[in-house]
Coordinates of C-alpha atoms in Angstrom, one line a residue:
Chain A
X1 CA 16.6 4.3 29.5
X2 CA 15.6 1.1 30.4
X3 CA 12.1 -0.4 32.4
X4 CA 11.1 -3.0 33.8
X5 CA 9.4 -5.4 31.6
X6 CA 5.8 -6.9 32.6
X7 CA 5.3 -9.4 30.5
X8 CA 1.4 -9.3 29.1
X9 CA -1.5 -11.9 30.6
X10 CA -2.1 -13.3 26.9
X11 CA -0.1 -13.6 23.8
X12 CA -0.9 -14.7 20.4
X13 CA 1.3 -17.9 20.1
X14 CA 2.2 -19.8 17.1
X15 CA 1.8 -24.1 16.4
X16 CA 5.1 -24.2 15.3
X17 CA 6.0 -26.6 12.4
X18 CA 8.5 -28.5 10.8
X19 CA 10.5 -25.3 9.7
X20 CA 9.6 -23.1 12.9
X21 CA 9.8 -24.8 15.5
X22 CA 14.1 -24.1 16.3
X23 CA 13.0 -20.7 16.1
X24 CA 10.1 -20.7 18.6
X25 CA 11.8 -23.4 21.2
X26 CA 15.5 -22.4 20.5
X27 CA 14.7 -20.3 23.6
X28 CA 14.1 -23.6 25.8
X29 CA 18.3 -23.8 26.0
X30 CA 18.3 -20.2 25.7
X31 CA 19.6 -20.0 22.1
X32 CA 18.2 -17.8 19.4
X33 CA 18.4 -20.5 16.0
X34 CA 18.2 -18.9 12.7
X35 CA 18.1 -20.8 9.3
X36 CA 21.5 -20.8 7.4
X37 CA 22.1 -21.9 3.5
X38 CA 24.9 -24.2 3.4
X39 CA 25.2 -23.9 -0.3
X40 CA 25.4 -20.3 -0.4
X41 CA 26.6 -19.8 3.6
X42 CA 23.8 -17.1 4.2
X43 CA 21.4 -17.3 7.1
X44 CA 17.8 -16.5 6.3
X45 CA 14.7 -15.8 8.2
X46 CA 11.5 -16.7 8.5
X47 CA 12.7 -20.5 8.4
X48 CA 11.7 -22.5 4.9
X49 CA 12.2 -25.7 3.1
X50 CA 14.7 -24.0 0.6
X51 CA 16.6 -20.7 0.8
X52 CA 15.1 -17.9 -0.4
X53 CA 18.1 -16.6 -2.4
X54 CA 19.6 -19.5 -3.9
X55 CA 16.5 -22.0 -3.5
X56 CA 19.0 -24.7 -2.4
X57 CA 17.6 -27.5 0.1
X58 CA 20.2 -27.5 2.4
X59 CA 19.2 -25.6 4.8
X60 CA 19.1 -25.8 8.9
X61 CA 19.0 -23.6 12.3
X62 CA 22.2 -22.7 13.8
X63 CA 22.2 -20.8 16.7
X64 CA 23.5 -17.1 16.5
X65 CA 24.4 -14.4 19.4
X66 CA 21.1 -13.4 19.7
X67 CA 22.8 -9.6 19.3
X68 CA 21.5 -7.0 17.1
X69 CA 21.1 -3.7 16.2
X70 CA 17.3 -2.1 15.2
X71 CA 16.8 -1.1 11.3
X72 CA 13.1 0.2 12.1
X73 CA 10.7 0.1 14.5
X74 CA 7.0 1.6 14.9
X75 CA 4.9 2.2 18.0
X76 CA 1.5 0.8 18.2
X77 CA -0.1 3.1 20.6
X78 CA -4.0 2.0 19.2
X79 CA -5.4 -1.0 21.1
X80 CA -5.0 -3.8 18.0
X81 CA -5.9 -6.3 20.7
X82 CA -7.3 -6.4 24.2
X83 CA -4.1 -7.7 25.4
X84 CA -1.3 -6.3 24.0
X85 CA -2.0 -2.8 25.6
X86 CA -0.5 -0.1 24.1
X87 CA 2.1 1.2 23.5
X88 CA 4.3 -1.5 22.3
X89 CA 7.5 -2.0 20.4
X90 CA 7.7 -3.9 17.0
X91 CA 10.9 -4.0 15.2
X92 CA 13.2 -5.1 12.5
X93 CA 16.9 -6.3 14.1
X94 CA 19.5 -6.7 12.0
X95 CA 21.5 -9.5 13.6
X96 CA 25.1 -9.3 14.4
X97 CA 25.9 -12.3 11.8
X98 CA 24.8 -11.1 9.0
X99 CA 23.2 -7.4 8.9
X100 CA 20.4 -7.8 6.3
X101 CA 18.8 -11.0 7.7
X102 CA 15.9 -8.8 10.3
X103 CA 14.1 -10.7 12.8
X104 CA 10.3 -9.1 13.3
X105 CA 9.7 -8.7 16.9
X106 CA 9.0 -6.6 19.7
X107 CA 11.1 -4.8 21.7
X108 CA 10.3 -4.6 25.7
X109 CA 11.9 -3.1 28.4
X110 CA 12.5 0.5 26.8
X111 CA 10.6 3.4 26.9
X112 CA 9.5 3.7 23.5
X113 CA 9.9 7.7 23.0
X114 CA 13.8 6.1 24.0
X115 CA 14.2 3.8 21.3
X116 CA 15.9 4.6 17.9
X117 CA 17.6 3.4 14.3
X118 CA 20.9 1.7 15.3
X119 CA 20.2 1.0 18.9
X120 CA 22.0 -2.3 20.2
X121 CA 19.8 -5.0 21.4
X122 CA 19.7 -8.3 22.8
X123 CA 17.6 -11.5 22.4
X124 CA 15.3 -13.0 25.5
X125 CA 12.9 -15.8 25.4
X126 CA 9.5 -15.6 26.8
X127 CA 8.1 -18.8 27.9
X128 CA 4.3 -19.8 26.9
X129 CA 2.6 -23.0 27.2
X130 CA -0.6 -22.1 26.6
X131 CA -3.6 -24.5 27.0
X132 CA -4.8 -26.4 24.0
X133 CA -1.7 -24.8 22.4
X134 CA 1.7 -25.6 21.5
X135 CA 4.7 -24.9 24.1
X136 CA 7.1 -21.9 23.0
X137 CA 9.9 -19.8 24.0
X138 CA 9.1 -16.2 22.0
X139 CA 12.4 -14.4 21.1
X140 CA 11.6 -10.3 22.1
X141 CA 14.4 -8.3 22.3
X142 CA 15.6 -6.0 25.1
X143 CA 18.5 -2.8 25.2
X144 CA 21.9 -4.4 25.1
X145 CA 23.4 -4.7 28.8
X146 CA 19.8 -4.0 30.6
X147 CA 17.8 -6.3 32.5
X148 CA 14.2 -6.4 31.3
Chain B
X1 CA -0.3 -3.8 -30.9
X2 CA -3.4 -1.3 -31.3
X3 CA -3.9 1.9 -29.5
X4 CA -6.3 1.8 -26.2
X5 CA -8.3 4.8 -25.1
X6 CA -10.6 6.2 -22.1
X7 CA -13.8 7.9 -23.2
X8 CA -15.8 7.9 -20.4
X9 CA -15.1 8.0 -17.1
X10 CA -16.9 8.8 -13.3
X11 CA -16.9 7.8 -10.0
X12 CA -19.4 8.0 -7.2
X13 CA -18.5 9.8 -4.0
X14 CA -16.0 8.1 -1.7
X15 CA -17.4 8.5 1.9
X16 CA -18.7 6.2 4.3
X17 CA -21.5 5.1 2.0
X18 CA -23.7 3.1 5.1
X19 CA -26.9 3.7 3.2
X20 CA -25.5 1.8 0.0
X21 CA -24.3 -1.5 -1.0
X22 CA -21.8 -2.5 -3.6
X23 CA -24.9 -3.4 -5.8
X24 CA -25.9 0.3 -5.3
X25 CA -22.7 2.0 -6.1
X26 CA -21.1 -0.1 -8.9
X27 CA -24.1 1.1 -11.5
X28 CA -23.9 4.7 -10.2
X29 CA -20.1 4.7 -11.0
X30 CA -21.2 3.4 -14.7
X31 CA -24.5 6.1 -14.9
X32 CA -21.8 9.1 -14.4
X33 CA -19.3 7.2 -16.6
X34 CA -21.8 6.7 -19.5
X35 CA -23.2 10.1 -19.4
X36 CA -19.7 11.4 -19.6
X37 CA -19.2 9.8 -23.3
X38 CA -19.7 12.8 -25.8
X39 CA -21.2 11.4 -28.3
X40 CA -23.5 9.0 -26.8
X41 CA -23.2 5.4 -25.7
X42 CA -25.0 2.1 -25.3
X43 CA -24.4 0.0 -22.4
X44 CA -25.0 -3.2 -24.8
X45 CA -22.0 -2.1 -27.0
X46 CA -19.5 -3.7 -23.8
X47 CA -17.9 -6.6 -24.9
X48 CA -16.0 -7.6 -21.9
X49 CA -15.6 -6.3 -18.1
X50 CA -12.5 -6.6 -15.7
X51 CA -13.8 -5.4 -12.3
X52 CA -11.3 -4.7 -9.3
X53 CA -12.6 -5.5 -5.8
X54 CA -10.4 -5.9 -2.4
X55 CA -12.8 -7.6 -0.6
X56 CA -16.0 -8.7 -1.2
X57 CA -18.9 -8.5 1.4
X58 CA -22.0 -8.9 -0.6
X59 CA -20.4 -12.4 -2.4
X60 CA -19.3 -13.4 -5.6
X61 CA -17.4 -10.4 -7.7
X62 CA -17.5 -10.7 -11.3
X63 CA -21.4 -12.4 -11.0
X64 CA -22.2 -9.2 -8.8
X65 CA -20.6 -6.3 -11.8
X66 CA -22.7 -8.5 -14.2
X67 CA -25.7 -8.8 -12.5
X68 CA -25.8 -5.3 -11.3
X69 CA -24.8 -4.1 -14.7
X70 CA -27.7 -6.0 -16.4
X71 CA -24.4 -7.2 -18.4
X72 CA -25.1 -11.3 -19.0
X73 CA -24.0 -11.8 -22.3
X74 CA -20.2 -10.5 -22.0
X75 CA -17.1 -12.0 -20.2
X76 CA -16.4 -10.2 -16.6
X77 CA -13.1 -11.0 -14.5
X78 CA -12.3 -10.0 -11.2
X79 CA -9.1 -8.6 -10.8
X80 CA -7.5 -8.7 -7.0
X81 CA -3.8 -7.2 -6.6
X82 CA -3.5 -6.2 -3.1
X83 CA -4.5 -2.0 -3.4
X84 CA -2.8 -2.6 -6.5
X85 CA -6.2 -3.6 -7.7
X86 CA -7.4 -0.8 -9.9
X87 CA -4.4 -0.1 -12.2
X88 CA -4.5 -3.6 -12.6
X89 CA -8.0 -3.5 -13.6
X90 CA -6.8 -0.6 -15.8
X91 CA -3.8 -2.6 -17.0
X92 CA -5.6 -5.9 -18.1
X93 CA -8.6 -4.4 -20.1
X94 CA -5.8 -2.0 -22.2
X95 CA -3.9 -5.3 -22.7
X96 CA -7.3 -7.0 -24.3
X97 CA -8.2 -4.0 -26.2
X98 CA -4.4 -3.5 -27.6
X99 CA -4.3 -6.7 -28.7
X100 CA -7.5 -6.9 -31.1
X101 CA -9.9 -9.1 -28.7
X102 CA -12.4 -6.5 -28.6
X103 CA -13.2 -2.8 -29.1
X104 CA -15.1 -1.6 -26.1
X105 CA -14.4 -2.7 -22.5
X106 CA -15.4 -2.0 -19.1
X107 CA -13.3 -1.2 -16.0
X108 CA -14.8 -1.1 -12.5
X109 CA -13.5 -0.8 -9.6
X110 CA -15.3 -1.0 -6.0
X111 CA -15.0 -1.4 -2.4
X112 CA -16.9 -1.2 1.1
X113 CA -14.4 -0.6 3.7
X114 CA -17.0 0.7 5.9
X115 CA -18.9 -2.9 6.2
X116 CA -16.7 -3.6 8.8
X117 CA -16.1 -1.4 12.2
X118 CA -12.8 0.6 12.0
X119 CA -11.5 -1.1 14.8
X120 CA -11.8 -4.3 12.8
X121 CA -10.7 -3.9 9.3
X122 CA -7.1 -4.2 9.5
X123 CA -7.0 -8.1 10.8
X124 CA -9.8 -9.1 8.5
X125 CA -7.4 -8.0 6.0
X126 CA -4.3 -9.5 7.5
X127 CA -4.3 -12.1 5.3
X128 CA -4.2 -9.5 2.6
X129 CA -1.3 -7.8 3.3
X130 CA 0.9 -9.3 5.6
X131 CA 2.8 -12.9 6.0
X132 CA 0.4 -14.1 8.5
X133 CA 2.3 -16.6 10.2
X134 CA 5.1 -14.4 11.4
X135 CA 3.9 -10.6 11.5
X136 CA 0.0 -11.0 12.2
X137 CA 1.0 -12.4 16.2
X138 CA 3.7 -9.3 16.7
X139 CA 0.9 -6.7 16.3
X140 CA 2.0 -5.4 12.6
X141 CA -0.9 -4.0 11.0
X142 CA -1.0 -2.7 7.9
X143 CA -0.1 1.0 8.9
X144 CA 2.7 -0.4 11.2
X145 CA 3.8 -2.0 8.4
X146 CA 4.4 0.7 6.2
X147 CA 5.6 2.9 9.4
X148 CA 8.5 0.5 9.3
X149 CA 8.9 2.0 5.9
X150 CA 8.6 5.6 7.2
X151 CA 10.8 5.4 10.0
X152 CA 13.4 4.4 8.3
X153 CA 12.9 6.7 5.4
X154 CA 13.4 9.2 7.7
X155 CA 16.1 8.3 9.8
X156 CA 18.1 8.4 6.3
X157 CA 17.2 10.9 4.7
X158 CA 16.3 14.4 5.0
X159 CA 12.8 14.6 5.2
X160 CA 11.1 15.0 8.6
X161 CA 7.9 14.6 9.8
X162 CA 7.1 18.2 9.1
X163 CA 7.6 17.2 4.9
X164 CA 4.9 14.8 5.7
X165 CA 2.6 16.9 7.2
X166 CA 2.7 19.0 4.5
X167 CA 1.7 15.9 2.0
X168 CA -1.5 16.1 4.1
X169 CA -2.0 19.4 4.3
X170 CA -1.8 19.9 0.2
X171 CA -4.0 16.7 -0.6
X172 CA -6.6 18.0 2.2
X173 CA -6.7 22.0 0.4
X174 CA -6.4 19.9 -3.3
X175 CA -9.4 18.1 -1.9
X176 CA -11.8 21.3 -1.2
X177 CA -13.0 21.6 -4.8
X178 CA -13.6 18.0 -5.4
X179 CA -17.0 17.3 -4.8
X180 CA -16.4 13.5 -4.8
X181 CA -13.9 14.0 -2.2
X182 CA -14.2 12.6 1.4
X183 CA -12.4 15.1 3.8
X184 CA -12.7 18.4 2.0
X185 CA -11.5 20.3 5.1
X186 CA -8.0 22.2 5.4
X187 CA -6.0 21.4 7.8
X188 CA -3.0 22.7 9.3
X189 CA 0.9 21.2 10.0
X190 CA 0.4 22.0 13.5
X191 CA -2.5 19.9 13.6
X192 CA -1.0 17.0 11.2
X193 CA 2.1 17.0 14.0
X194 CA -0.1 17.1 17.2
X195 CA -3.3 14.6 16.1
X196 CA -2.9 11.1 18.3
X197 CA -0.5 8.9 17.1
X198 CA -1.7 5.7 15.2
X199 CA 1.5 4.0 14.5
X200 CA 4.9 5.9 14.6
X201 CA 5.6 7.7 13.0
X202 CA 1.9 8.5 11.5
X203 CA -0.5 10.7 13.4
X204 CA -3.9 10.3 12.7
X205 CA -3.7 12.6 9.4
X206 CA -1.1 11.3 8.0
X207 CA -3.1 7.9 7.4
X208 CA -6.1 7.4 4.6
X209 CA -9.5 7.2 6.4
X210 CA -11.4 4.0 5.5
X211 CA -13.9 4.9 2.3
X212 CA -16.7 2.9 0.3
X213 CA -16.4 4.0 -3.4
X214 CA -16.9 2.9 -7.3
X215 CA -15.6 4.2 -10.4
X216 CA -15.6 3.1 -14.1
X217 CA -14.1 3.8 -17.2
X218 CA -15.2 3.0 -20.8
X219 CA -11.5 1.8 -22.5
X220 CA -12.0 1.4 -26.5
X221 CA -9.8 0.8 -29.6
X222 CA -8.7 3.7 -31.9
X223 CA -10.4 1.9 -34.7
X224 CA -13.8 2.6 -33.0
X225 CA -12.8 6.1 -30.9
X226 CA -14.4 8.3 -33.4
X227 CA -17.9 6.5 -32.6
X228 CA -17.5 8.1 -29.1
X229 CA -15.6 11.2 -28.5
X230 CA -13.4 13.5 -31.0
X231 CA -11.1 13.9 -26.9
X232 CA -10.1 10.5 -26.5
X233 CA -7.4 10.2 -23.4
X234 CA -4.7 7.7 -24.4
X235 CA -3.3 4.7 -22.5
X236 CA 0.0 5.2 -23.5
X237 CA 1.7 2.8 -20.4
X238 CA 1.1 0.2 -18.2
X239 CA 3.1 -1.8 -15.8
X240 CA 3.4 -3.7 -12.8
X241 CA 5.8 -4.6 -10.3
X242 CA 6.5 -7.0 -7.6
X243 CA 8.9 -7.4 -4.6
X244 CA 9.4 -10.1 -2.1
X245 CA 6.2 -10.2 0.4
X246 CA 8.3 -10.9 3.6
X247 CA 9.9 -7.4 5.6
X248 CA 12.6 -9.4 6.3
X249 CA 13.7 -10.1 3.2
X250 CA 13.6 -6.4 1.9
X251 CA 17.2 -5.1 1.9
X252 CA 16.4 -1.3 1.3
X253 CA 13.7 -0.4 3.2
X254 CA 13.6 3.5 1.9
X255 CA 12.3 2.6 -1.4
X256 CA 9.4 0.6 -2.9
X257 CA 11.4 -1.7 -5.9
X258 CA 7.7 -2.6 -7.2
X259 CA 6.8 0.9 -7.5
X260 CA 10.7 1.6 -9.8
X261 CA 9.7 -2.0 -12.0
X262 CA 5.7 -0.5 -12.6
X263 CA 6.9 2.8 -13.7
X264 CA 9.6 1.8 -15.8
X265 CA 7.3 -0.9 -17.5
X266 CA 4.8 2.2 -18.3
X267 CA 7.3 4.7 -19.0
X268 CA 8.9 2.4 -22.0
X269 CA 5.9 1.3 -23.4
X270 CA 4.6 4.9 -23.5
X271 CA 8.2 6.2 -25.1
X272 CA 8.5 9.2 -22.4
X273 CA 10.7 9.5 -19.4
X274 CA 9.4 10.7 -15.6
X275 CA 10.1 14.0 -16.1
X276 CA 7.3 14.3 -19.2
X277 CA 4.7 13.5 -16.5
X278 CA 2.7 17.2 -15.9
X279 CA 0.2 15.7 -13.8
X280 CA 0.2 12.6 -11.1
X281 CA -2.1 10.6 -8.7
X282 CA 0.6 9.0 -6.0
X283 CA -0.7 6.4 -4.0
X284 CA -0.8 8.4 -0.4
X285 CA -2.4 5.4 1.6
X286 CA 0.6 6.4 4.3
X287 CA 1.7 10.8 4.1
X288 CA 5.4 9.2 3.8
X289 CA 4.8 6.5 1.2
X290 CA 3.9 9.6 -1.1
X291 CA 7.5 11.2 -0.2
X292 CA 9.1 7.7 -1.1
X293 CA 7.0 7.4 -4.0
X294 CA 8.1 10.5 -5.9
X295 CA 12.0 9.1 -5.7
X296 CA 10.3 5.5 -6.8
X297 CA 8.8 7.0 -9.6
X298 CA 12.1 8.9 -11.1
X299 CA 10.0 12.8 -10.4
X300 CA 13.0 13.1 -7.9
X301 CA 16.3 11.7 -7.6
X302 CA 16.8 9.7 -4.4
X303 CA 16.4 11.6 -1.1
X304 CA 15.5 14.4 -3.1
X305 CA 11.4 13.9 -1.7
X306 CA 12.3 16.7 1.1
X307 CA 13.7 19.5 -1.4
X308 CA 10.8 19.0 -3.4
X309 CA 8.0 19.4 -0.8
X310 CA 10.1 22.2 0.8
X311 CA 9.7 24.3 -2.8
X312 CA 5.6 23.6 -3.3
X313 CA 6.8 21.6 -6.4
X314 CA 3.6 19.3 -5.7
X315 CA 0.8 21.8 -5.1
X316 CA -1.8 22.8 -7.8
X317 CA 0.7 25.8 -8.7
X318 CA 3.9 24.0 -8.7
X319 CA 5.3 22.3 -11.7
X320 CA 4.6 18.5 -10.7
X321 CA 1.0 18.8 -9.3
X322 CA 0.4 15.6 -7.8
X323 CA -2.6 14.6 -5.9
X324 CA -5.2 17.7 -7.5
X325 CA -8.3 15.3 -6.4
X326 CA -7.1 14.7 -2.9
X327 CA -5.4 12.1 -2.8
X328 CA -6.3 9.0 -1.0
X329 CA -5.7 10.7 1.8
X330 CA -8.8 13.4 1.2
X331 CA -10.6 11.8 -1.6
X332 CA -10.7 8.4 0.2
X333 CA -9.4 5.0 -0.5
X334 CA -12.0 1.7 -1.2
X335 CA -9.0 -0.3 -2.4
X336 CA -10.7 -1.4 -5.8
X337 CA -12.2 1.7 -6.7
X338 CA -8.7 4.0 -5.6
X339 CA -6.6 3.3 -9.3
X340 CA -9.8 3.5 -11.1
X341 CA -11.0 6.8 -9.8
X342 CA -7.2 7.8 -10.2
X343 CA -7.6 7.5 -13.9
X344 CA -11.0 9.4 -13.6
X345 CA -9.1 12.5 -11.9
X346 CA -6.4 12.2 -15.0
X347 CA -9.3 12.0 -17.7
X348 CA -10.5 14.9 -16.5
X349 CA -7.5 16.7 -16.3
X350 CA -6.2 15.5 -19.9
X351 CA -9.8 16.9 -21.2
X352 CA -9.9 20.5 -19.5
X353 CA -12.4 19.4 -17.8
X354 CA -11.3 19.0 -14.1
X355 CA -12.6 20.6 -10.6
X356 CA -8.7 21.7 -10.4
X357 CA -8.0 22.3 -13.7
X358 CA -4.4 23.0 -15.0
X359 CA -3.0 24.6 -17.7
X360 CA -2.9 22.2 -20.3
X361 CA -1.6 19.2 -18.8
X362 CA -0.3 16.3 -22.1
X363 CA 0.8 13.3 -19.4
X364 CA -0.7 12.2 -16.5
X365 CA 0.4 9.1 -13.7
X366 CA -1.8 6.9 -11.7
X367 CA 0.0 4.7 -9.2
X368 CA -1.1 1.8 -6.3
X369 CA 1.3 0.3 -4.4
X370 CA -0.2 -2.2 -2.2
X371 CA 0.0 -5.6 0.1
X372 CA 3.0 -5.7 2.3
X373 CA 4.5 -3.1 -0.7
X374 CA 5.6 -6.0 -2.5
X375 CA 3.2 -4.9 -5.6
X376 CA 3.1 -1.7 -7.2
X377 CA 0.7 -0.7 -10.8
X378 CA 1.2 2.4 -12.6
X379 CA -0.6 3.9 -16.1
X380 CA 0.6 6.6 -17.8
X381 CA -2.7 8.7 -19.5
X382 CA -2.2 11.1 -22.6
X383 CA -4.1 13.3 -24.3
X384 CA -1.7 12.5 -27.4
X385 CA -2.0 9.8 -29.5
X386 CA 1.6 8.9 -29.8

């Protein structure tokens, strides 16, 4: 079952860098951009200078459906931080392209006693520009097909 | 290379030790230690020190064992492994005595959780156990973190939430007769399933409380064990393992690989297979890590963590006791000290002389696994030679 989504006051943003920053401003043209190895053909995340299987340097973002499925999730229902109340989503998604390459992020939108292991989700971009701080579009993930 | 033994061992109580520093407990862990040594011991007879510590709140490690100690004139290095720490500790002074350095070492390991509020610990030690660029932001703590773990150990195989209440309620009545112990209360499975949730799928028993602790062991060569005790308890393995730090890179999330690479490091070096071990210390930071960890560590096959809690193989009467002291979950868990103390419980064990005492146990395990479970130690402990 689906909710509607408030999105919170504050949120812990990165200062995205060289590697990061398709990943955090993809959103901007509303396109979730993971790393792929062009030597080996496998995308990878988090972002890095080399691929993590096959260490070879060529390496870039491509975008990708932004379409998943969860692996895991956990519930946060202690107050970690003053804004994120709880409770609150965090989750592995195995994207559609590849199924071992997992994006960490939360899941909104969904009750969490709802949620489960194999759910299909979509991606959605949160935009922040926070003062002082670096502009970014957060990829969070929603139910497939509902309107957070 | 040459044979390693414990003589000595002791701990101080793990508890929230707020009317004690680190300076304070790291010589009470040696006092109990040295006066543990049957035939008598001088403190000026150490020739070198490895000393695990987490985190350090009063400053400098290896300066602090040394100056606490009195122990100036010998070599003392700090060993830091994620809550891998303190079979690391273990590990690195059996490697220095097995290879002829020196005769008599010390092993210390310490921690103060409780300097810091509750509320407060698991950030400070983000940078500890987690990837902080990518996880710290999303709200994964370190129990979230392993309740990643957990909830997908359960959604595959047959173990439920009920099999890890049971993990807590055995470590918690295991606990009741250790007198170093931290929670020696029982508790129930009704309770385990209906305490607040910290992070699903853990309630709040199903997580280790926060602890302040030492514990120390005196590790010698077999040329000189006859000085010390005519009981020596062999190091007859060591090992540890590593995995990759990030989550996402993790293809099997319902198993631990460092945990599989530590034990079978220790199992070949000590020439048995899993199912010698009579007697283990699982590292139960997490109720469920303790289910995973009897598959990691071959007591089980695969899946098979369920079945096994289900038939009270675990308990003090079954026939794989593991966690007689308590368990991290009961006994407590200062990082540093946890794999130390460990290898106190098994000392104790090995020499008949143990608050829980079985019937002649000849192996005994110690495992950590620790940081974002991408490292695991383990040390086998005989009371045979070879």
């Amino acid at each position: 079952m689906t909710t509607d989504y408030v999105r919170p006051e504050r949120r812990l943003t990165p200062i995205p860098n060289e590697q990061t920053t398709a990943f955090w401003t993809g959103g901007k043209d509303d396109q979730l951009l993971i790393y792929r190895c062009k030597s080996c053909g496998h995308f990878f995340h988090p972002p890095a200078p080399a691929c993590f299987r096959c260490r070879s340097l060529d390496v870039a973002p491509e975008p990708v459906s932004g379409r998943g499925t969860v692996a895991t999730f956990t519930v946060n229902v202690q107050p970690w931080l003053p804004f994120m109340p709880p409770p609150y989503i965090v989750a592995l998604i195995d994207l559609e392209e590849e199924s071992d390459v997992r994006v960490l992020t939360q899941i909104v939108g969904v009750d969490p006693q709802e949620i489960a292991i194999g759910d299909p989700v979509e991606v959605f971009f949160e935009h922040w520009s926070p003062e002082g701080g670096a502009e970014v579009w957060v990829p969070l993930f929603r139910p497939a097909g509902g309107a957070a | 290379m040459r044979r390693v033994a414990v003589v000595g061992a002791g701990m101080t109580q793990f508890k929230e030790h707020f009317d004690k520093g680190i300076k304070e407990l790291i010589p009470e862990a040696v006092a109990e230690m040295e006066a543990s040594v049957d035939k008598g011991f001088e403190r000026s007879q150490i020739e070198a020190a490895w000393f695990g510590e987490l985190t350090t709140s009063d400053g400098f490690p290896s300066g602090i064992l040394a100056d606490t100690l009195g122990l100036l004139d010998i070599p003392v290095t700090r060993v830091e492994n994620a809550c891998a720490t303190g079979n690391d500790a273990v590990r690195n002074a059996t490697f220095a005595v097995a290879s002829g350095a020196y005769d008599v070492v010390l092993v210390v390991g310490a921690d103060k959780v409780r300097e810091s509020s509750a509320r407060s610990t698991f950030w400070e030690w983000g940078a500890l156990t987690r990837d902080m660029a990518w996880d710290f932001p999303l709200g994964l703590v370190a129990p979230a973190n392993f309740a990643l773990h957990a909830a997908r150990y359960l959604h595959e195989s047959p173990a439920t939430r009920e099999h890890m209440a049971k993990v807590a309620v055995k470590n918690h009545r295991h606990a009741l007769t250790n007198p170093k112990a931290q929670m020696r209360f029982e508790i129930t499975v009704d309770q385990v399933l209906n305490a607040p949730t910290v992070v699903a799928p853990f309630g709040l028993y199903d997580c280790t409380p926060q602890s302040d602790g030492a514990a120390a062991l005196l590790v010698v060569s077999e040329d000189v064990v006859d000085r010390y005790t005519d009981k020596p308890v062999w190091v007859r393995g060591v090992g540890l393992g590593m995995d990759r730090v990030m989550h996402q890179h993790k293809s099997d999330l319902t198993t631990f690989p460092p945990t599989v690479r530590a034990a079978k490091a220790a199992y070949s070096m000590a020439g048995i297979e899993a199912s010698d071990i009579d007697v283990a210390e699982v590292h139960d930071c997490f109720t469920a890590v303790e289910l995973i960890s009897y598959e990691d560590l071959g007591f089980v096959e695969r899946f098979g963590a369920a079945d096994f809690v289900d038939k009270d193989e675990t308990t003090f009467e079954g026939s794989l006791p593991v966690n007689l002291s308590g368990g991290l979950k009961a006994k407590g868990h200062p990082p540093g000290a946890t794999g130390v103390s460990q290898c106190v419980e098994l000392f104790e064990q090995l020499r008949g002389d143990a608050h829980n005492q079985l019937d002649d146990p000849r192996y005994g395990l110690a495992h950590n696994i620790g940081g974002p479970t991408a490292v695991a130690a383990v040390t086998v402990l005989s009371s045979i030679k070879a």
